[in-house]
Coordinates of C-alpha atoms and ligand atoms in Angstrom, one line a residue:
X151 CA 0.7 0.0 -0.1
X152 CA 1.2 3.8 -1.4
X153 CA 2.1 6.2 2.1
X154 CA 0.4 9.7 2.3
X155 CA 2.8 12.5 1.6
X156 CA 3.5 15.2 4.2
X157 CA 3.0 17.9 3.4
X158 CA 4.1 22.0 5.4
X159 CA 2.0 25.3 5.5
X160 CA 5.8 27.6 6.6
X161 CA 5.6 31.4 6.2
X162 CA 5.6 34.3 9.0
X163 CA 2.0 35.5 10.4
X164 CA -0.9 36.1 9.0
X165 CA 1.1 35.1 5.5
X166 CA -2.6 33.0 4.9
X167 CA -1.2 29.0 6.0
X168 CA -4.6 28.2 8.0
X169 CA -6.4 29.2 4.9
X170 CA -5.0 27.3 2.5
X171 CA -4.7 24.7 4.4
X172 CA -8.4 24.4 4.4
X173 CA -8.8 25.2 0.7
X174 CA -6.5 22.7 -0.3
X175 CA -8.2 19.6 2.6
X176 CA -11.8 20.5 0.6
X177 CA -9.8 20.0 -2.4
X178 CA -8.1 17.0 -2.0
X179 CA -11.6 15.7 -0.3
X180 CA -13.1 16.3 -4.2
X181 CA -10.4 14.3 -5.5
X182 CA -11.2 11.5 -2.6
X183 CA -7.8 11.8 -1.6
X184 CA -7.1 10.6 2.4
X185 CA -6.0 14.1 3.8
X186 CA -5.8 15.3 7.6
X187 CA -5.2 18.4 9.4
X188 CA -2.4 19.2 12.3
X189 CA -1.7 23.1 13.2
X190 CA 1.2 23.9 15.3
X191 CA 1.1 25.0 18.1
X192 CA -1.2 22.2 17.9
X193 CA -2.4 24.5 21.1
X194 CA -5.0 21.1 22.4
X195 CA -2.2 19.6 24.5
X196 CA -1.5 20.1 28.0
X197 CA 2.3 21.2 26.3
X198 CA 0.2 23.1 23.3
X199 CA -1.9 25.2 26.5
X200 CA 1.3 26.9 27.5
X201 CA 2.5 27.3 24.1
X202 CA -0.6 29.6 23.9
X203 CA -0.9 31.5 27.2
X204 CA 2.9 32.2 26.9
X205 CA 1.7 34.1 23.1
X206 CA -1.3 35.5 24.2
X207 CA 1.0 37.4 27.1
X208 CA -0.2 35.4 30.0
X209 CA 3.3 33.8 30.7
X210 CA 6.2 34.8 31.4
X211 CA 9.2 32.4 30.2
X212 CA 12.4 32.0 28.9
X213 CA 12.9 32.1 24.9
X214 CA 15.0 28.3 25.4
X215 CA 12.5 27.2 27.2
X216 CA 9.1 28.2 25.0
X217 CA 10.8 26.3 21.7
X218 CA 12.0 23.2 24.0
X219 CA 8.4 23.3 24.2
X220 CA 7.1 24.3 21.0
X221 CA 9.1 21.4 19.7
X222 CA 8.6 18.9 22.9
X223 CA 5.3 19.8 21.4
X224 CA 6.1 18.0 17.7
X225 CA 6.7 15.1 19.3
X226 CA 3.4 14.9 21.8
X227 CA 2.5 13.9 18.0
X228 CA 5.3 12.3 15.6
X229 CA 3.5 8.8 16.6
X230 CA 0.1 10.2 15.4
X231 CA 1.9 11.6 11.8
X232 CA 3.7 8.1 11.7
X233 CA 0.6 6.4 11.7
X234 CA -1.5 8.3 9.7
X235 CA 1.0 8.4 7.1
X236 CA 1.5 4.8 6.7
X237 CA -2.3 4.3 6.0
X238 CA -2.1 6.1 3.3
X239 CA -3.6 9.6 4.8
X240 CA -1.9 12.3 3.3
X241 CA -1.1 14.9 6.2
X242 CA -2.3 19.2 5.5
X243 CA 0.3 20.5 8.0
X244 CA 0.4 24.4 9.4
X245 CA 3.4 24.4 10.5
X246 CA 6.0 22.5 11.9
X247 CA 10.1 22.3 13.0
X248 CA 10.7 25.1 10.5
X249 CA 8.7 28.0 12.3
X250 CA 10.6 26.4 15.6
X251 CA 13.9 26.8 14.1
X252 CA 13.7 30.0 12.5
X253 CA 11.3 32.2 15.8
X254 CA 13.8 30.6 17.8
X255 CA 16.5 31.8 16.0
X256 CA 15.6 35.3 17.0
X257 CA 14.2 35.1 19.7
X258 CA 16.9 33.6 21.7
X259 CA 19.5 34.5 20.1
X260 CA 21.3 31.9 19.2
X261 CA 22.3 30.1 16.0
X262 CA 19.7 27.8 13.6
X263 CA 21.9 24.6 14.0
X264 CA 21.0 25.3 18.9
X265 CA 17.9 26.2 17.2
X266 CA 17.3 23.0 15.2
X267 CA 19.0 20.0 17.0
X268 CA 16.0 18.9 19.1
X269 CA 13.9 18.1 16.4
X270 CA 16.4 16.4 14.6
X271 CA 14.3 12.6 14.3
X272 CA 10.9 13.7 13.8
X273 CA 9.3 12.6 10.3
X274 CA 10.8 15.2 7.7
X275 CA 8.4 16.6 5.3
X276 CA 7.8 15.3 1.8
X277 CA 7.5 19.0 0.8
X278 CA 7.4 22.9 2.1
X279 CA 5.1 25.4 0.8
X280 CA 6.5 28.3 2.0
X281 CA 3.8 31.6 1.2
X282 CA 5.4 35.0 1.1
X283 CA 3.7 37.9 2.2
X284 CA 5.0 41.2 1.8
X285 CA 4.9 43.0 6.1
X286 CA 2.4 45.8 3.7
X287 CA 0.5 42.8 3.3
X288 CA 1.0 40.7 6.6
X289 CA 0.3 44.0 8.0
X290 CA -3.5 45.1 6.3
X291 CA -4.7 41.4 6.7
X292 CA -7.3 41.4 9.9
X293 CA -5.5 40.8 13.3
X294 CA -2.5 41.7 12.6
X295 CA 0.1 42.9 16.0
X296 CA -1.9 41.0 19.3
X297 CA 0.5 37.7 19.5
X298 CA 3.8 38.2 21.0
X299 CA 6.0 37.8 18.1
X300 CA 4.1 40.1 15.7
X301 CA 6.0 42.9 15.3
X302 CA 8.1 44.4 12.3
X303 CA 11.7 43.8 13.0
X304 CA 10.7 39.9 14.2
X305 CA 9.3 39.0 11.7
X306 CA 12.1 40.5 8.8
X307 CA 14.5 38.3 11.2
X308 CA 12.3 35.5 11.3
X309 CA 12.0 35.8 7.1
X310 CA 15.7 35.3 7.1
X311 CA 16.0 32.6 9.2
X312 CA 13.8 30.5 7.1
X313 CA 15.3 31.7 3.5
X314 CA 18.8 29.6 5.5
X315 CA 16.6 27.3 6.4
X316 CA 15.5 26.2 3.0
X317 CA 16.5 22.7 1.4
X318 CA 15.0 21.3 -2.3
X319 CA 11.7 20.0 -0.7
X320 CA 10.8 23.8 0.1
X321 CA 8.9 25.5 -2.9
X322 CA 7.9 29.3 -2.3
X323 CA 4.4 31.0 -3.4
X324 CA 3.5 34.2 -3.7
X325 CA 0.9 34.5 -1.2
X326 CA 0.0 37.4 -1.8
X327 CA -2.1 37.1 -4.7
X328 CA -5.5 36.0 -4.3
X329 CA -6.7 32.5 -1.8
X330 CA -8.0 30.1 -5.3
X331 CA -4.4 32.0 -7.2
X332 CA -2.4 30.9 -4.2
X333 CA -4.4 27.7 -3.8
X334 CA -4.1 26.6 -7.9
X335 CA 0.0 27.4 -6.8
X336 CA -0.3 24.9 -4.6
X337 CA -2.7 22.3 -5.2
X338 CA -0.2 22.0 -7.8
X339 CA 2.7 21.0 -5.6
X340 CA 0.4 19.4 -3.2
X341 CA -1.1 16.6 -6.3
X342 CA 2.6 16.1 -7.0
X343 CA 4.8 15.7 -4.2
X344 CA 1.4 12.8 -3.0
X345 CA 1.7 11.3 -6.3
X346 CA 6.0 11.2 -5.8
X347 CA 6.5 9.6 -2.5
X348 CA 3.6 6.9 -2.3
X349 CA 6.6 4.5 -2.7
X350 CA 9.1 6.6 -1.4
X351 CA 10.2 5.6 2.7
X352 CA 9.0 8.7 5.0
X353 CA 12.2 11.1 5.8
X354 CA 13.8 12.2 9.3
X355 CA 14.4 15.2 10.0
X356 CA 18.6 15.8 9.3
X357 CA 19.0 13.3 8.1
X358 CA 17.3 13.5 4.5
Ligands
T5A141 N1 5.9 29.6 16.3 C1 5.0 28.6 15.8 C2 7.0 29.2 17.0 O1 7.6 30.5 17.4 N2 7.2 27.7 17.0 C3 7.2 26.8 16.8 O2 8.2 26.1 17.0 C4 5.8 27.2 15.8 C5 5.4 25.2 15.5 C6 1.6 31.4 16.5 C7 2.9 31.4 16.6 O3 4.0 30.8 17.1 C8 5.1 30.9 16.1 C9 4.8 31.2 15.2 C10 3.7 32.6 14.8 O4 3.9 33.8 15.7 P1 0.6 30.7 14.4 O5 -0.9 29.9 15.4 O6 0.5 29.4 13.6 O7 1.8 30.2 15.5 O8 0.0 31.8 14.1 P2 -0.2 32.5 13.1 O9 1.0 32.7 12.1 O10 -0.1 34.3 13.2 O11 -1.0 32.0 12.6 P3 -2.4 32.7 11.6 O12 -3.7 32.5 11.7 O13 -2.9 34.1 12.2 O14 -1.9 33.2 10.4 P4 -1.6 32.4 9.3 O15 -2.3 31.2 9.1 O16 -0.9 32.2 7.8 O17 -3.2 33.1 8.4 P5 -4.6 33.3 8.0 O18 -5.0 31.6 6.4 O19 -5.2 32.7 10.0 O20 -5.5 34.2 7.8 C11 -4.7 36.2 7.4 C12 -6.1 36.6 8.0 O21 -5.7 36.4 5.9 C13 -6.9 36.6 5.0 C14 -7.6 35.6 6.1 O22 -9.2 35.5 5.4 C15 -7.3 36.4 7.4 O23 -8.1 37.3 8.0 N3 -6.3 36.3 4.1 C16 -5.9 36.2 2.7 N4 -6.5 38.3 2.5 C17 -5.7 38.7 1.0 N5 -5.6 37.1 0.7 C18 -4.9 36.5 0.6 N6 -4.3 35.8 0.2 C19 -5.1 36.0 1.9 N7 -4.9 34.7 3.0 C20 -5.4 34.9 3.8
NA142 NA1 -2.5 29.9 11.4

């Protein structure tokens, strides 16, 4: 039996990731391709609850501790990710390890290698769709500025870190266009990835 694809959306805050996750899921469903959504941070777990309070500025924690919590939040889901992919379900994921490293490299000031270390060994994405949005467009989108990292200076540094993390399975998508235009590109890349990884083993972060 063929496995599902591990498809991850990355990008800055308000790039349109959640919107595209929903649109892609619907399009896959319309094509009878088994698919499921996964969101990071998963704010519904015990660890996710602390992360949520930190992002909403209700608690203070050292940036390094928060970094490890974000990673632990992904490790909590490792088995379910693996099981879903193995039974043929494609996962459509809203943020993953690259967000972890890109944001924490800015908030902790530590090297990217330090930031990537806790996620090593987690399942690796087959496709990373990086949604690119300009600072101008970002600010016009609803609810901008409420959470902890939603400041211009942080975002431009995070954007730089993301670029350093890109590997051959990343694609950069211009997310400044309409939702439907972005979706057409996304769907195209996703369908190709689902086909290409069917008989491939699931990779591991930093071992791929
Ligand atoms: N973080 C996360 C870490 O530091 N380490 C980690 O390991 C992880 C996993 C929360 C924060 O946590 C940090 C990164 C973040 O700062 P989050 O919950 O994913 O992460 O928060 P956001 O990225 O801020 O999520 P948002 O939901 O706000 O942004 P999305 O998902 O990118 O954008 P979306 O789809 O909700 O769209 C935002 C608005 O824009 C509109 C939508 O309708 C919506 O109103 N929109 C468009 N408008 C015009 N044109 C388009 N093409 C549009 N697409 C969407
Ligand atoms: Na989101």
